[in-house]
Short mmCIF file of C-alpha atoms and ligand atoms in Angstrom, two decimals:
data_model
loop_
_atom_site.label_atom_id
_atom_site.label_comp_id
_atom_site.label_asym_id
_atom_site.label_seq_id
_atom_site.Cartn_x
_atom_site.Cartn_y
_atom_site.Cartn_z
CA MET A 1 4.16 -82.93 -69.01
CA VAL A 2 5.04 -83.94 -65.43
CA LYS A 3 3.67 -87.31 -64.40
CA PRO A 4 1.19 -87.37 -61.52
CA ILE A 5 2.00 -88.31 -57.95
CA PHE A 6 0.27 -91.57 -57.10
CA VAL A 7 -1.44 -91.24 -53.71
CA LEU A 8 -2.33 -94.81 -52.78
CA ASN A 9 -4.53 -95.81 -49.87
CA GLY A 10 -4.85 -99.29 -48.47
CA PRO A 11 -7.47 -101.33 -46.64
CA ASN A 12 -10.28 -99.78 -44.62
CA LEU A 13 -9.36 -96.23 -45.57
CA ASN A 14 -12.58 -96.15 -47.62
CA LEU A 15 -14.30 -96.07 -44.22
CA LEU A 16 -12.68 -92.83 -43.09
CA GLY A 17 -15.14 -90.61 -41.28
CA VAL A 18 -17.06 -93.52 -39.78
CA ARG A 19 -14.15 -95.76 -38.78
CA GLU A 20 -12.86 -95.12 -35.26
CA PRO A 21 -13.16 -91.31 -35.61
CA SER A 22 -11.38 -90.79 -32.27
CA ILE A 23 -8.26 -92.21 -33.97
CA TYR A 24 -8.71 -91.33 -37.64
CA GLY A 25 -10.80 -88.16 -37.46
CA ALA A 26 -14.14 -87.12 -38.95
CA GLU A 27 -12.96 -86.40 -42.49
CA THR A 28 -13.98 -88.84 -45.20
CA LEU A 29 -11.57 -90.15 -47.82
CA ALA A 30 -13.30 -87.85 -50.34
CA ASP A 31 -12.49 -84.87 -48.06
CA VAL A 32 -8.87 -86.00 -47.81
CA ARG A 33 -8.74 -86.46 -51.56
CA ARG A 34 -10.00 -82.90 -52.12
CA ARG A 35 -7.39 -81.35 -49.85
CA THR A 36 -4.63 -83.49 -51.41
CA GLU A 37 -5.60 -82.52 -54.97
CA SER A 38 -5.99 -78.88 -54.08
CA ARG A 39 -2.55 -78.67 -52.39
CA ALA A 40 -0.99 -80.39 -55.41
CA ARG A 41 -2.74 -77.97 -57.79
CA THR A 42 -1.25 -74.95 -55.98
CA LEU A 43 2.18 -76.52 -56.49
CA GLY A 44 1.53 -77.22 -60.17
CA LEU A 45 1.38 -80.99 -59.68
CA GLY A 46 -1.17 -83.63 -60.59
CA VAL A 47 -2.40 -86.37 -58.31
CA ASP A 48 -3.79 -89.81 -59.04
CA PHE A 49 -5.63 -90.67 -55.81
CA ARG A 50 -6.72 -94.28 -55.29
CA GLN A 51 -7.88 -96.67 -52.58
CA SER A 52 -8.05 -100.45 -52.49
CA ASN A 53 -8.72 -103.07 -49.86
CA SER A 54 -6.72 -105.58 -51.87
CA GLU A 55 -3.00 -106.11 -51.42
CA GLY A 56 -2.59 -107.36 -55.01
CA GLU A 57 -4.26 -104.27 -56.44
CA LEU A 58 -1.92 -102.04 -54.42
CA VAL A 59 1.05 -104.04 -55.76
CA ASN A 60 -0.28 -103.59 -59.33
CA TRP A 61 -0.63 -99.83 -58.83
CA ILE A 62 2.89 -99.55 -57.38
CA GLN A 63 4.18 -101.43 -60.45
CA GLU A 64 2.21 -99.02 -62.65
CA ALA A 65 3.93 -96.09 -60.89
CA ARG A 66 7.29 -97.13 -62.32
CA GLU A 67 6.22 -95.75 -65.71
CA GLY A 68 3.17 -93.69 -64.78
CA ALA A 69 4.09 -91.59 -61.74
CA CYS A 70 6.76 -89.14 -60.60
CA GLY A 71 6.46 -90.38 -57.01
CA ILE A 72 4.38 -92.49 -54.64
CA ILE A 73 2.68 -91.37 -51.44
CA LEU A 74 1.48 -94.50 -49.70
CA ASN A 75 -0.82 -95.04 -46.77
CA ALA A 76 -0.79 -98.82 -46.90
CA GLY A 77 -3.06 -99.15 -43.84
CA ALA A 78 -2.56 -102.46 -42.04
CA TYR A 79 -0.50 -103.84 -44.97
CA THR A 80 2.22 -101.47 -43.74
CA HIS A 81 2.84 -103.89 -40.92
CA THR A 82 2.54 -107.15 -42.86
CA SER A 83 3.36 -106.87 -46.55
CA VAL A 84 6.72 -107.95 -47.95
CA ALA A 85 5.00 -107.91 -51.39
CA ILE A 86 4.40 -104.17 -51.08
CA LEU A 87 8.01 -103.56 -49.99
CA ASP A 88 9.28 -105.56 -52.99
CA ALA A 89 7.00 -103.61 -55.35
CA LEU A 90 8.17 -100.27 -53.93
CA ASN A 91 11.81 -101.25 -54.38
CA ALA A 92 11.10 -102.36 -57.95
CA ALA A 93 9.25 -99.14 -58.78
CA GLU A 94 12.37 -96.96 -58.46
CA ARG A 95 10.27 -93.90 -57.63
CA PRO A 96 10.53 -91.69 -54.56
CA VAL A 97 8.23 -92.95 -51.82
CA ILE A 98 6.69 -91.16 -48.84
CA GLU A 99 5.06 -93.35 -46.20
CA LEU A 100 1.97 -91.79 -44.68
CA HIS A 101 -0.36 -92.52 -41.77
CA LEU A 102 -3.21 -90.49 -40.37
CA SER A 103 -2.56 -91.65 -36.82
CA ASN A 104 0.70 -91.60 -34.90
CA VAL A 105 1.39 -95.32 -35.17
CA PHE A 106 4.17 -95.03 -32.56
CA ARG A 107 1.67 -94.05 -29.85
CA ARG A 108 -0.39 -97.12 -30.63
CA GLU A 109 -0.04 -100.91 -30.29
CA ALA A 110 3.46 -102.39 -30.63
CA PHE A 111 2.50 -104.31 -33.81
CA ARG A 112 2.04 -100.94 -35.56
CA HIS A 113 5.61 -99.86 -34.77
CA HIS A 114 7.12 -102.03 -37.46
CA SER A 115 6.73 -101.00 -41.09
CA TYR A 116 7.60 -102.91 -44.26
CA VAL A 117 7.13 -99.66 -46.19
CA SER A 118 9.75 -97.61 -44.30
CA PRO A 119 12.87 -99.27 -45.78
CA ALA A 120 11.71 -98.12 -49.24
CA ALA A 121 10.59 -94.65 -48.15
CA GLN A 122 12.47 -91.39 -48.24
CA GLY A 123 10.47 -90.24 -45.22
CA VAL A 124 7.47 -90.96 -43.03
CA ILE A 125 4.63 -88.62 -42.05
CA CYS A 126 2.27 -89.77 -39.31
CA GLY A 127 -0.02 -88.37 -36.66
CA PHE A 128 -1.39 -85.29 -38.47
CA GLY A 129 -4.64 -86.72 -39.80
CA GLY A 130 -5.71 -85.47 -43.24
CA LYS A 131 -3.22 -82.61 -43.01
CA GLY A 132 -0.50 -85.25 -43.41
CA TYR A 133 -1.57 -85.74 -47.03
CA GLU A 134 -0.90 -82.06 -47.74
CA LEU A 135 2.46 -82.28 -45.95
CA ALA A 136 3.35 -85.32 -48.04
CA ILE A 137 2.46 -83.47 -51.25
CA GLU A 138 4.71 -80.57 -50.20
CA ALA A 139 7.59 -82.93 -49.41
CA MET A 140 7.09 -84.82 -52.69
CA ALA A 141 7.05 -81.53 -54.61
CA ASP A 142 10.52 -80.78 -53.24
CA ILE A 143 11.75 -84.29 -54.02
CA VAL A 144 10.56 -84.24 -57.63
CA ALA A 145 11.99 -80.73 -58.07
CA ASP A 146 15.25 -82.19 -56.72
CA LYS A 147 15.37 -79.74 -53.85
CA PRO A 148 17.73 -80.78 -51.07
CA VAL A 149 15.50 -82.83 -48.75
CA LYS A 150 18.21 -85.31 -49.75
CA ALA A 151 20.42 -83.59 -47.17
CA ALA A 152 18.40 -85.30 -44.47
CA LYS A 153 19.29 -88.75 -45.79
CA GLY A 154 20.59 -90.93 -43.01
C1 DQA B 8 -3.01 -96.26 -40.67
C2 DQA B 8 -2.34 -96.92 -39.46
C3 DQA B 8 -2.36 -98.43 -39.61
O1 DQA B 8 -1.73 -99.03 -38.47
C4 DQA B 8 -3.78 -98.94 -39.68
O2 DQA B 8 -3.80 -100.32 -39.88
C5 DQA B 8 -4.56 -98.23 -40.73
C6 DQA B 8 -4.41 -96.80 -40.91
C7 DQA B 8 -3.15 -94.73 -40.48
O3 DQA B 8 -3.40 -94.04 -41.47
O4 DQA B 8 -3.04 -94.23 -39.36
O5 DQA B 8 -5.41 -98.83 -41.39
O6 DQA B 8 -2.20 -96.48 -41.80
#
């Protein structure tokens, strides 16, 4: 039985739909969860979709992924830009990682241009709203099937 993909969401993402909709869109996290799970289902994969406002809980879940997941899709929210603890956990997990953001962080404030997640990630998806979660599932499906997204390594 293939292990699930952990799709982990960081602080304030529980407020999707009401939080700055001009930036993050009108979809709620439950909507995003549904589209993520449904895309995974069509690819024969399972998803464990979680959200926490706590850095420590995210670290615990990333540690859990080492044994419990085939890969990690992570929207770490603002912890992306601050958390060495999350980077250390991702490196320790030894699982493929895709970094994800709803917004295009590179069109936004300079402090969002630096990511502590990126050095541990195979790739980054940002700027496509909830659709990005489906794109991340597709990319992770290729990675876990060992299809040659590896060719893009640089
Ligand atoms: C975010 C971008 C982050 O800069 C921000 O702090 C978030 C959400 C995104 O999904 O666009 O909370 O990760």
